[in-house]
Amino acid sequence: MQQEQFSIRMRASKGGAHEVGGKHVSGGEHLVRCNELETTATLLVQKALQHSRGQADFIQIVMEKVEDEQIEYINALPVSSINVSSVEEGREQAKVELAKFGVSEKAIECAIHAIDSLPNHRGAIIMDAKTGEKLGNRGLKGVRVSRLDWEGGSNRFSLAERRKKEAQAIAAKVAHSPYTLAELCWSDDPDYLTGYVSSKKSGYQRISTLKELGDERGGRVFFVETPIDLTDYVSFLEKKPILIRDERYGK
Ligand code: WAQ
Ligand code: MG
Protein backbone atom coordinates (compact mmCIF):
# COMPACT_ATOMS: atom_id res chain seq x y z
CA MET A 1 0.00 0.00 0.00
CA GLN A 2 1.14 3.56 -0.79
CA GLN A 3 2.15 5.71 2.18
CA GLU A 4 -0.19 8.56 3.08
CA GLN A 5 0.63 12.04 1.78
CA PHE A 6 1.29 14.96 4.13
CA SER A 7 1.50 18.69 3.61
CA ILE A 8 4.46 20.08 5.55
CA ARG A 9 5.14 23.80 5.72
CA MET A 10 7.56 25.97 7.62
CA ARG A 11 7.82 29.66 8.37
CA ALA A 12 10.69 31.25 10.24
CA SER A 13 11.38 34.74 11.50
CA LYS A 14 13.82 36.71 13.63
CA GLY A 15 12.92 39.04 16.49
CA GLY A 16 9.83 37.01 17.36
CA ALA A 17 7.04 35.48 15.31
CA HIS A 18 5.80 37.22 12.16
CA GLU A 19 2.57 38.31 13.82
CA VAL A 20 4.40 40.21 16.59
CA GLY A 21 6.61 42.04 14.09
CA GLY A 22 9.48 39.57 13.56
CA LYS A 23 11.50 39.81 10.36
CA HIS A 24 10.64 37.11 7.84
CA VAL A 25 13.64 34.83 7.36
CA SER A 26 12.45 31.84 5.38
CA GLY A 27 9.56 29.59 4.49
CA GLY A 28 9.06 26.31 2.73
CA GLU A 29 6.24 24.03 1.64
CA HIS A 30 6.19 20.41 0.60
CA LEU A 31 3.77 17.56 -0.06
CA VAL A 32 5.44 14.28 0.74
CA ARG A 33 4.79 10.67 1.63
CA CYS A 34 4.62 9.94 5.35
CA ASN A 35 8.01 8.19 5.31
CA GLU A 36 9.68 11.39 4.01
CA LEU A 37 8.28 13.70 6.71
CA GLU A 38 11.22 13.42 9.10
CA THR A 39 13.86 14.12 6.45
CA THR A 40 11.80 17.01 5.09
CA ALA A 41 11.33 18.52 8.57
CA THR A 42 15.09 18.30 9.19
CA LEU A 43 15.83 20.06 5.89
CA LEU A 44 13.30 22.79 6.73
CA VAL A 45 14.88 23.37 10.15
CA GLN A 46 18.29 23.65 8.49
CA LYS A 47 16.86 26.11 5.97
CA ALA A 48 15.56 28.31 8.80
CA LEU A 49 18.74 28.19 10.88
CA GLN A 50 21.31 28.64 8.10
CA HIS A 51 19.82 31.51 6.17
CA SER A 52 21.42 34.51 4.51
CA ARG A 53 18.59 36.73 5.92
CA GLY A 54 19.73 35.85 9.46
CA GLN A 55 19.27 33.07 11.97
CA ALA A 56 15.64 32.47 12.88
CA ASP A 57 14.48 32.62 16.50
CA PHE A 58 10.92 31.57 15.67
CA ILE A 59 10.27 28.47 13.57
CA GLN A 60 6.85 26.95 12.99
CA ILE A 61 6.35 23.67 11.17
CA VAL A 62 2.87 22.33 10.44
CA MET A 63 2.21 18.84 9.11
CA GLU A 64 -1.23 17.78 7.92
CA LYS A 65 -2.47 14.67 6.19
CA VAL A 66 -3.86 15.23 2.71
CA GLU A 67 -6.32 12.80 1.12
CA ASP A 68 -4.89 11.14 -2.01
CA GLU A 69 -8.06 11.72 -4.01
CA GLN A 70 -7.82 15.50 -3.44
CA ILE A 71 -4.42 15.71 -5.12
CA GLU A 72 -4.30 17.05 -8.66
CA TYR A 73 -1.32 16.23 -10.88
CA ILE A 74 -0.19 18.97 -13.26
CA ASN A 75 2.67 19.42 -15.73
CA ALA A 76 5.73 21.52 -15.04
CA LEU A 77 6.17 24.72 -17.05
CA PRO A 78 8.82 24.76 -19.78
CA VAL A 79 11.92 26.62 -18.55
CA SER A 80 13.87 29.25 -20.50
CA SER A 81 16.51 31.81 -19.51
CA ILE A 82 17.20 35.42 -20.35
CA ASN A 83 20.71 36.63 -19.54
CA VAL A 84 21.11 40.31 -18.73
CA SER A 85 24.04 42.35 -17.49
CA SER A 86 22.30 44.76 -15.10
CA VAL A 87 19.24 45.13 -12.87
CA GLU A 88 17.87 47.82 -15.23
CA GLU A 89 18.13 45.50 -18.20
CA GLY A 90 16.62 42.61 -16.23
CA ARG A 91 13.62 44.65 -15.11
CA GLU A 92 13.18 46.01 -18.65
CA GLN A 93 13.04 42.43 -19.94
CA ALA A 94 10.54 41.52 -17.22
CA LYS A 95 8.35 44.45 -18.34
CA VAL A 96 8.54 43.39 -21.99
CA GLU A 97 7.53 39.81 -21.14
CA LEU A 98 4.73 40.79 -18.74
CA ALA A 99 3.28 43.24 -21.28
CA LYS A 100 2.93 40.33 -23.73
CA PHE A 101 0.53 38.61 -21.32
CA GLY A 102 -1.67 41.68 -21.03
CA VAL A 103 -0.24 43.20 -17.84
CA SER A 104 -0.48 47.00 -18.17
CA GLU A 105 2.57 49.22 -17.86
CA LYS A 106 0.99 50.81 -14.78
CA ALA A 107 0.48 47.43 -13.07
CA ILE A 108 4.07 46.42 -13.80
CA GLU A 109 5.34 49.68 -12.23
CA CYS A 110 3.07 49.11 -9.19
CA ALA A 111 4.37 45.53 -8.81
CA ILE A 112 8.04 46.51 -8.92
CA HIS A 113 7.35 49.36 -6.50
CA ALA A 114 5.43 47.05 -4.14
CA ILE A 115 8.29 44.53 -3.99
CA ASP A 116 10.90 47.28 -3.61
CA SER A 117 9.10 49.27 -0.93
CA LEU A 118 8.90 46.56 1.75
CA PRO A 119 11.84 44.37 2.84
CA ASN A 120 9.70 41.91 4.73
CA HIS A 121 7.07 40.10 2.63
CA ARG A 122 6.37 36.52 3.54
CA GLY A 123 3.68 35.79 0.95
CA ALA A 124 2.63 36.98 -2.47
CA ILE A 125 0.72 40.07 -3.54
CA ILE A 126 -2.32 39.58 -5.76
CA MET A 127 -2.62 42.47 -8.20
CA ASP A 128 -5.14 43.67 -10.77
CA ALA A 129 -3.27 43.32 -14.09
CA LYS A 130 -4.95 46.45 -15.50
CA THR A 131 -5.05 48.98 -12.65
CA GLY A 132 -2.15 47.77 -10.48
CA GLU A 133 -4.46 47.71 -7.44
CA LYS A 134 -3.46 45.27 -4.67
CA LEU A 135 -6.29 42.83 -3.99
CA GLY A 136 -7.05 40.99 -0.78
CA ASN A 137 -5.53 43.50 1.63
CA ARG A 138 -3.31 41.01 3.46
CA GLY A 139 -0.30 43.29 4.00
CA LEU A 140 3.05 41.66 4.72
CA LYS A 141 1.42 38.28 5.27
CA GLY A 142 0.31 38.07 1.66
CA VAL A 143 -0.81 34.74 0.26
CA ARG A 144 1.42 31.74 0.79
CA VAL A 145 1.15 29.08 -1.93
CA SER A 146 1.13 25.78 -0.05
CA ARG A 147 0.40 22.06 -0.35
CA LEU A 148 2.55 21.49 -3.41
CA ASP A 149 5.60 19.58 -4.49
CA TRP A 150 7.21 17.61 -7.25
CA GLU A 151 5.83 14.12 -7.72
CA GLY A 152 8.12 11.85 -5.73
CA GLY A 153 9.05 14.64 -3.30
CA SER A 154 11.91 17.09 -3.58
CA ASN A 155 14.38 15.61 -1.09
CA ARG A 156 16.10 13.91 -4.02
CA PHE A 157 17.16 17.27 -5.49
CA SER A 158 20.64 18.56 -4.64
CA LEU A 159 20.82 21.64 -2.42
CA ALA A 160 21.96 23.65 -5.45
CA GLU A 161 18.95 22.52 -7.48
CA ARG A 162 16.44 22.91 -4.70
CA ARG A 163 15.70 26.66 -4.93
CA LYS A 164 15.01 26.52 -8.66
CA LYS A 165 12.84 23.44 -8.30
CA GLU A 166 10.81 25.01 -5.48
CA ALA A 167 10.29 28.19 -7.53
CA GLN A 168 9.28 26.17 -10.59
CA ALA A 169 6.76 24.21 -8.53
CA ILE A 170 5.20 27.40 -7.14
CA ALA A 171 5.10 28.96 -10.63
CA ALA A 172 3.41 25.85 -12.06
CA LYS A 173 0.71 25.82 -9.38
CA VAL A 174 0.09 29.57 -9.68
CA ALA A 175 -0.08 29.44 -13.50
CA HIS A 176 -2.49 26.49 -13.33
CA SER A 177 -5.24 28.70 -11.92
CA PRO A 178 -7.39 30.21 -14.68
CA TYR A 179 -7.40 33.46 -12.66
CA THR A 180 -3.63 33.95 -13.06
CA LEU A 181 -2.43 35.99 -16.02
CA ALA A 182 1.25 36.04 -15.03
CA GLU A 183 3.67 36.03 -12.09
CA LEU A 184 6.72 38.16 -11.30
CA CYS A 185 9.24 37.02 -8.67
CA TRP A 186 12.62 37.64 -7.27
CA SER A 187 14.16 36.33 -4.07
CA ASP A 188 14.41 38.21 -0.78
CA ASP A 189 17.75 36.48 -0.10
CA PRO A 190 20.52 39.12 -0.32
CA ASP A 191 22.80 36.78 -2.26
CA TYR A 192 20.34 35.55 -4.91
CA LEU A 193 19.74 37.88 -7.84
CA THR A 194 17.95 35.67 -10.36
CA GLY A 195 14.18 35.90 -10.64
CA TYR A 196 11.52 34.98 -13.16
CA VAL A 197 8.35 35.86 -14.97
CA SER A 198 5.96 33.03 -15.67
CA SER A 199 2.60 32.27 -17.22
CA LYS A 200 0.80 29.26 -18.59
CA LYS A 201 1.43 30.54 -22.15
CA SER A 202 5.13 31.34 -21.97
CA GLY A 203 6.30 29.02 -19.22
CA TYR A 204 8.94 29.83 -16.60
CA GLN A 205 11.36 32.45 -17.88
CA ARG A 206 14.38 32.97 -15.65
CA ILE A 207 15.95 36.43 -15.71
CA SER A 208 19.55 36.37 -14.49
CA THR A 209 19.54 39.67 -12.56
CA LEU A 210 16.52 41.41 -11.08
CA LYS A 211 18.12 43.09 -8.05
CA GLU A 212 21.46 44.23 -6.63
CA LEU A 213 23.68 42.02 -4.47
CA GLY A 214 23.02 42.60 -0.75
CA ASP A 215 19.43 43.77 -1.25
CA GLU A 216 17.00 42.00 1.11
CA ARG A 217 13.91 43.09 -0.79
CA GLY A 218 12.13 40.46 -2.84
CA GLY A 219 8.69 39.03 -3.37
CA ARG A 220 6.06 37.64 -5.66
CA VAL A 221 3.22 39.32 -7.51
CA PHE A 222 0.39 37.33 -9.11
CA PHE A 223 -1.34 39.39 -11.81
CA VAL A 224 -5.02 38.59 -12.29
CA GLU A 225 -7.83 39.74 -14.53
CA THR A 226 -10.78 41.22 -12.66
CA PRO A 227 -13.53 40.51 -11.81
CA ILE A 228 -12.22 37.62 -9.76
CA ASP A 229 -13.58 35.36 -7.02
CA LEU A 230 -10.76 36.17 -4.60
CA THR A 231 -11.86 33.65 -1.95
CA ASP A 232 -11.82 30.88 -4.53
CA TYR A 233 -8.40 31.97 -5.86
CA VAL A 234 -6.77 32.21 -2.42
CA SER A 235 -8.29 28.91 -1.38
CA PHE A 236 -6.78 27.23 -4.47
CA LEU A 237 -3.34 28.77 -3.82
CA GLU A 238 -3.24 27.92 -0.12
CA LYS A 239 -5.20 24.71 0.09
CA LYS A 240 -5.47 22.71 -3.14
CA PRO A 241 -2.93 19.85 -3.02
CA ILE A 242 -0.92 19.83 -6.25
CA LEU A 243 1.87 17.53 -7.40
CA ILE A 244 4.00 18.56 -10.34
CA ARG A 245 4.81 15.79 -12.78
CA ASP A 246 8.48 15.30 -13.43
CA GLU A 247 9.23 13.23 -16.53
CA ARG A 248 12.58 12.17 -15.03
CA TYR A 249 10.91 10.71 -11.95
CA GLY A 250 10.45 6.97 -11.90
CA LYS A 251 12.75 6.38 -14.89
N1 WAQ B 1 3.84 31.54 -1.71
C1 WAQ B 1 3.75 32.86 -1.93
N2 WAQ B 1 4.79 33.68 -1.87
C2 WAQ B 1 5.97 33.16 -1.59
C3 WAQ B 1 6.16 31.77 -1.35
C4 WAQ B 1 5.02 30.94 -1.42
N3 WAQ B 1 5.07 29.63 -1.20
N4 WAQ B 1 7.47 31.55 -1.08
C5 WAQ B 1 8.07 32.74 -1.15
N5 WAQ B 1 7.18 33.73 -1.44
C6 WAQ B 1 7.43 35.15 -1.60
C7 WAQ B 1 7.79 35.84 -0.30
O1 WAQ B 1 7.33 37.17 -0.34
C8 WAQ B 1 9.30 35.83 -0.33
O2 WAQ B 1 9.81 36.91 0.39
C9 WAQ B 1 9.59 35.97 -1.81
O3 WAQ B 1 8.51 35.31 -2.48
C10 WAQ B 1 10.88 35.36 -2.25
O4 WAQ B 1 10.97 34.03 -1.78
O5 WAQ B 1 17.00 30.45 -10.33
O6 WAQ B 1 14.25 32.05 -3.92
O7 WAQ B 1 12.04 31.82 -1.49
O8 WAQ B 1 15.17 29.81 -11.35
O9 WAQ B 1 13.46 33.95 -1.48
C11 WAQ B 1 13.52 32.46 -8.15
C12 WAQ B 1 14.52 32.09 -9.21
C13 WAQ B 1 14.03 32.32 -6.73
C14 WAQ B 1 14.97 30.65 -9.12
C15 WAQ B 1 12.96 32.78 -5.83
O10 WAQ B 1 12.31 33.16 -3.59
C16 WAQ B 1 15.77 30.27 -10.35
C17 WAQ B 1 13.26 32.62 -4.36
P1 WAQ B 1 12.28 33.18 -2.00
MG1 MG C 1 13.89 33.89 0.58
Coordinates of C-alpha atoms and ligand atoms in Angstrom, one line a residue:
M1 CA 0.0 0.0 0.0
Q2 CA 1.1 3.6 -0.8
Q3 CA 2.1 5.7 2.2
E4 CA -0.2 8.6 3.1
Q5 CA 0.6 12.0 1.8
F6 CA 1.3 15.0 4.1
S7 CA 1.5 18.7 3.6
I8 CA 4.5 20.1 5.6
R9 CA 5.1 23.8 5.7
M10 CA 7.6 26.0 7.6
R11 CA 7.8 29.7 8.4
A12 CA 10.7 31.3 10.2
S13 CA 11.4 34.7 11.5
K14 CA 13.8 36.7 13.6
G15 CA 12.9 39.0 16.5
G16 CA 9.8 37.0 17.4
A17 CA 7.0 35.5 15.3
H18 CA 5.8 37.2 12.2
E19 CA 2.6 38.3 13.8
V20 CA 4.4 40.2 16.6
G21 CA 6.6 42.0 14.1
G22 CA 9.5 39.6 13.6
K23 CA 11.5 39.8 10.4
H24 CA 10.6 37.1 7.8
V25 CA 13.6 34.8 7.4
S26 CA 12.4 31.8 5.4
G27 CA 9.6 29.6 4.5
G28 CA 9.1 26.3 2.7
E29 CA 6.2 24.0 1.6
H30 CA 6.2 20.4 0.6
L31 CA 3.8 17.6 -0.1
V32 CA 5.4 14.3 0.7
R33 CA 4.8 10.7 1.6
C34 CA 4.6 9.9 5.4
N35 CA 8.0 8.2 5.3
E36 CA 9.7 11.4 4.0
L37 CA 8.3 13.7 6.7
E38 CA 11.2 13.4 9.1
T39 CA 13.9 14.1 6.5
T40 CA 11.8 17.0 5.1
A41 CA 11.3 18.5 8.6
T42 CA 15.1 18.3 9.2
L43 CA 15.8 20.1 5.9
L44 CA 13.3 22.8 6.7
V45 CA 14.9 23.4 10.2
Q46 CA 18.3 23.7 8.5
K47 CA 16.9 26.1 6.0
A48 CA 15.6 28.3 8.8
L49 CA 18.7 28.2 10.9
Q50 CA 21.3 28.6 8.1
H51 CA 19.8 31.5 6.2
S52 CA 21.4 34.5 4.5
R53 CA 18.6 36.7 5.9
G54 CA 19.7 35.8 9.5
Q55 CA 19.3 33.1 12.0
A56 CA 15.6 32.5 12.9
D57 CA 14.5 32.6 16.5
F58 CA 10.9 31.6 15.7
I59 CA 10.3 28.5 13.6
Q60 CA 6.9 26.9 13.0
I61 CA 6.3 23.7 11.2
V62 CA 2.9 22.3 10.4
M63 CA 2.2 18.8 9.1
E64 CA -1.2 17.8 7.9
K65 CA -2.5 14.7 6.2
V66 CA -3.9 15.2 2.7
E67 CA -6.3 12.8 1.1
D68 CA -4.9 11.1 -2.0
E69 CA -8.1 11.7 -4.0
Q70 CA -7.8 15.5 -3.4
I71 CA -4.4 15.7 -5.1
E72 CA -4.3 17.1 -8.7
Y73 CA -1.3 16.2 -10.9
I74 CA -0.2 19.0 -13.3
N75 CA 2.7 19.4 -15.7
A76 CA 5.7 21.5 -15.0
L77 CA 6.2 24.7 -17.1
P78 CA 8.8 24.8 -19.8
V79 CA 11.9 26.6 -18.6
S80 CA 13.9 29.2 -20.5
S81 CA 16.5 31.8 -19.5
I82 CA 17.2 35.4 -20.3
N83 CA 20.7 36.6 -19.5
V84 CA 21.1 40.3 -18.7
S85 CA 24.0 42.3 -17.5
S86 CA 22.3 44.8 -15.1
V87 CA 19.2 45.1 -12.9
E88 CA 17.9 47.8 -15.2
E89 CA 18.1 45.5 -18.2
G90 CA 16.6 42.6 -16.2
R91 CA 13.6 44.7 -15.1
E92 CA 13.2 46.0 -18.6
Q93 CA 13.0 42.4 -19.9
A94 CA 10.5 41.5 -17.2
K95 CA 8.4 44.4 -18.3
V96 CA 8.5 43.4 -22.0
E97 CA 7.5 39.8 -21.1
L98 CA 4.7 40.8 -18.7
A99 CA 3.3 43.2 -21.3
K100 CA 2.9 40.3 -23.7
F101 CA 0.5 38.6 -21.3
G102 CA -1.7 41.7 -21.0
V103 CA -0.2 43.2 -17.8
S104 CA -0.5 47.0 -18.2
E105 CA 2.6 49.2 -17.9
K106 CA 1.0 50.8 -14.8
A107 CA 0.5 47.4 -13.1
I108 CA 4.1 46.4 -13.8
E109 CA 5.3 49.7 -12.2
C110 CA 3.1 49.1 -9.2
A111 CA 4.4 45.5 -8.8
I112 CA 8.0 46.5 -8.9
H113 CA 7.4 49.4 -6.5
A114 CA 5.4 47.1 -4.1
I115 CA 8.3 44.5 -4.0
D116 CA 10.9 47.3 -3.6
S117 CA 9.1 49.3 -0.9
L118 CA 8.9 46.6 1.8
P119 CA 11.8 44.4 2.8
N120 CA 9.7 41.9 4.7
H121 CA 7.1 40.1 2.6
R122 CA 6.4 36.5 3.5
G123 CA 3.7 35.8 1.0
A124 CA 2.6 37.0 -2.5
I125 CA 0.7 40.1 -3.5
I126 CA -2.3 39.6 -5.8
M127 CA -2.6 42.5 -8.2
D128 CA -5.1 43.7 -10.8
A129 CA -3.3 43.3 -14.1
K130 CA -4.9 46.5 -15.5
T131 CA -5.1 49.0 -12.7
G132 CA -2.2 47.8 -10.5
E133 CA -4.5 47.7 -7.4
K134 CA -3.5 45.3 -4.7
L135 CA -6.3 42.8 -4.0
G136 CA -7.1 41.0 -0.8
N137 CA -5.5 43.5 1.6
R138 CA -3.3 41.0 3.5
G139 CA -0.3 43.3 4.0
L140 CA 3.1 41.7 4.7
K141 CA 1.4 38.3 5.3
G142 CA 0.3 38.1 1.7
V143 CA -0.8 34.7 0.3
R144 CA 1.4 31.7 0.8
V145 CA 1.1 29.1 -1.9
S146 CA 1.1 25.8 0.0
R147 CA 0.4 22.1 -0.4
L148 CA 2.5 21.5 -3.4
D149 CA 5.6 19.6 -4.5
W150 CA 7.2 17.6 -7.2
E151 CA 5.8 14.1 -7.7
G152 CA 8.1 11.8 -5.7
G153 CA 9.0 14.6 -3.3
S154 CA 11.9 17.1 -3.6
N155 CA 14.4 15.6 -1.1
R156 CA 16.1 13.9 -4.0
F157 CA 17.2 17.3 -5.5
S158 CA 20.6 18.6 -4.6
L159 CA 20.8 21.6 -2.4
A160 CA 22.0 23.7 -5.4
E161 CA 18.9 22.5 -7.5
R162 CA 16.4 22.9 -4.7
R163 CA 15.7 26.7 -4.9
K164 CA 15.0 26.5 -8.7
K165 CA 12.8 23.4 -8.3
E166 CA 10.8 25.0 -5.5
A167 CA 10.3 28.2 -7.5
Q168 CA 9.3 26.2 -10.6
A169 CA 6.8 24.2 -8.5
I170 CA 5.2 27.4 -7.1
A171 CA 5.1 29.0 -10.6
A172 CA 3.4 25.8 -12.1
K173 CA 0.7 25.8 -9.4
V174 CA 0.1 29.6 -9.7
A175 CA -0.1 29.4 -13.5
H176 CA -2.5 26.5 -13.3
S177 CA -5.2 28.7 -11.9
P178 CA -7.4 30.2 -14.7
Y179 CA -7.4 33.5 -12.7
T180 CA -3.6 34.0 -13.1
L181 CA -2.4 36.0 -16.0
A182 CA 1.2 36.0 -15.0
E183 CA 3.7 36.0 -12.1
L184 CA 6.7 38.2 -11.3
C185 CA 9.2 37.0 -8.7
W186 CA 12.6 37.6 -7.3
S187 CA 14.2 36.3 -4.1
D188 CA 14.4 38.2 -0.8
D189 CA 17.8 36.5 -0.1
P190 CA 20.5 39.1 -0.3
D191 CA 22.8 36.8 -2.3
Y192 CA 20.3 35.5 -4.9
L193 CA 19.7 37.9 -7.8
T194 CA 17.9 35.7 -10.4
G195 CA 14.2 35.9 -10.6
Y196 CA 11.5 35.0 -13.2
V197 CA 8.3 35.9 -15.0
S198 CA 6.0 33.0 -15.7
S199 CA 2.6 32.3 -17.2
K200 CA 0.8 29.3 -18.6
K201 CA 1.4 30.5 -22.1
S202 CA 5.1 31.3 -22.0
G203 CA 6.3 29.0 -19.2
Y204 CA 8.9 29.8 -16.6
Q205 CA 11.4 32.5 -17.9
R206 CA 14.4 33.0 -15.7
I207 CA 15.9 36.4 -15.7
S208 CA 19.5 36.4 -14.5
T209 CA 19.5 39.7 -12.6
L210 CA 16.5 41.4 -11.1
K211 CA 18.1 43.1 -8.1
E212 CA 21.5 44.2 -6.6
L213 CA 23.7 42.0 -4.5
G214 CA 23.0 42.6 -0.7
D215 CA 19.4 43.8 -1.3
E216 CA 17.0 42.0 1.1
R217 CA 13.9 43.1 -0.8
G218 CA 12.1 40.5 -2.8
G219 CA 8.7 39.0 -3.4
R220 CA 6.1 37.6 -5.7
V221 CA 3.2 39.3 -7.5
F222 CA 0.4 37.3 -9.1
F223 CA -1.3 39.4 -11.8
V224 CA -5.0 38.6 -12.3
E225 CA -7.8 39.7 -14.5
T226 CA -10.8 41.2 -12.7
P227 CA -13.5 40.5 -11.8
I228 CA -12.2 37.6 -9.8
D229 CA -13.6 35.4 -7.0
L230 CA -10.8 36.2 -4.6
T231 CA -11.9 33.7 -2.0
D232 CA -11.8 30.9 -4.5
Y233 CA -8.4 32.0 -5.9
V234 CA -6.8 32.2 -2.4
S235 CA -8.3 28.9 -1.4
F236 CA -6.8 27.2 -4.5
L237 CA -3.3 28.8 -3.8
E238 CA -3.2 27.9 -0.1
K239 CA -5.2 24.7 0.1
K240 CA -5.5 22.7 -3.1
P241 CA -2.9 19.9 -3.0
I242 CA -0.9 19.8 -6.2
L243 CA 1.9 17.5 -7.4
I244 CA 4.0 18.6 -10.3
R245 CA 4.8 15.8 -12.8
D246 CA 8.5 15.3 -13.4
E247 CA 9.2 13.2 -16.5
R248 CA 12.6 12.2 -15.0
Y249 CA 10.9 10.7 -11.9
G250 CA 10.5 7.0 -11.9
K251 CA 12.7 6.4 -14.9
Ligands
WAQ1 N1 3.8 31.5 -1.7 C1 3.8 32.9 -1.9 N2 4.8 33.7 -1.9 C2 6.0 33.2 -1.6 C3 6.2 31.8 -1.4 C4 5.0 30.9 -1.4 N3 5.1 29.6 -1.2 N4 7.5 31.5 -1.1 C5 8.1 32.7 -1.1 N5 7.2 33.7 -1.4 C6 7.4 35.2 -1.6 C7 7.8 35.8 -0.3 O1 7.3 37.2 -0.3 C8 9.3 35.8 -0.3 O2 9.8 36.9 0.4 C9 9.6 36.0 -1.8 O3 8.5 35.3 -2.5 C10 10.9 35.4 -2.2 O4 11.0 34.0 -1.8 O5 17.0 30.4 -10.3 O6 14.3 32.1 -3.9 O7 12.0 31.8 -1.5 O8 15.2 29.8 -11.4 O9 13.5 34.0 -1.5 C11 13.5 32.5 -8.2 C12 14.5 32.1 -9.2 C13 14.0 32.3 -6.7 C14 15.0 30.7 -9.1 C15 13.0 32.8 -5.8 O10 12.3 33.2 -3.6 C16 15.8 30.3 -10.4 C17 13.3 32.6 -4.4 P1 12.3 33.2 -2.0
MG2 MG 13.9 33.9 0.6

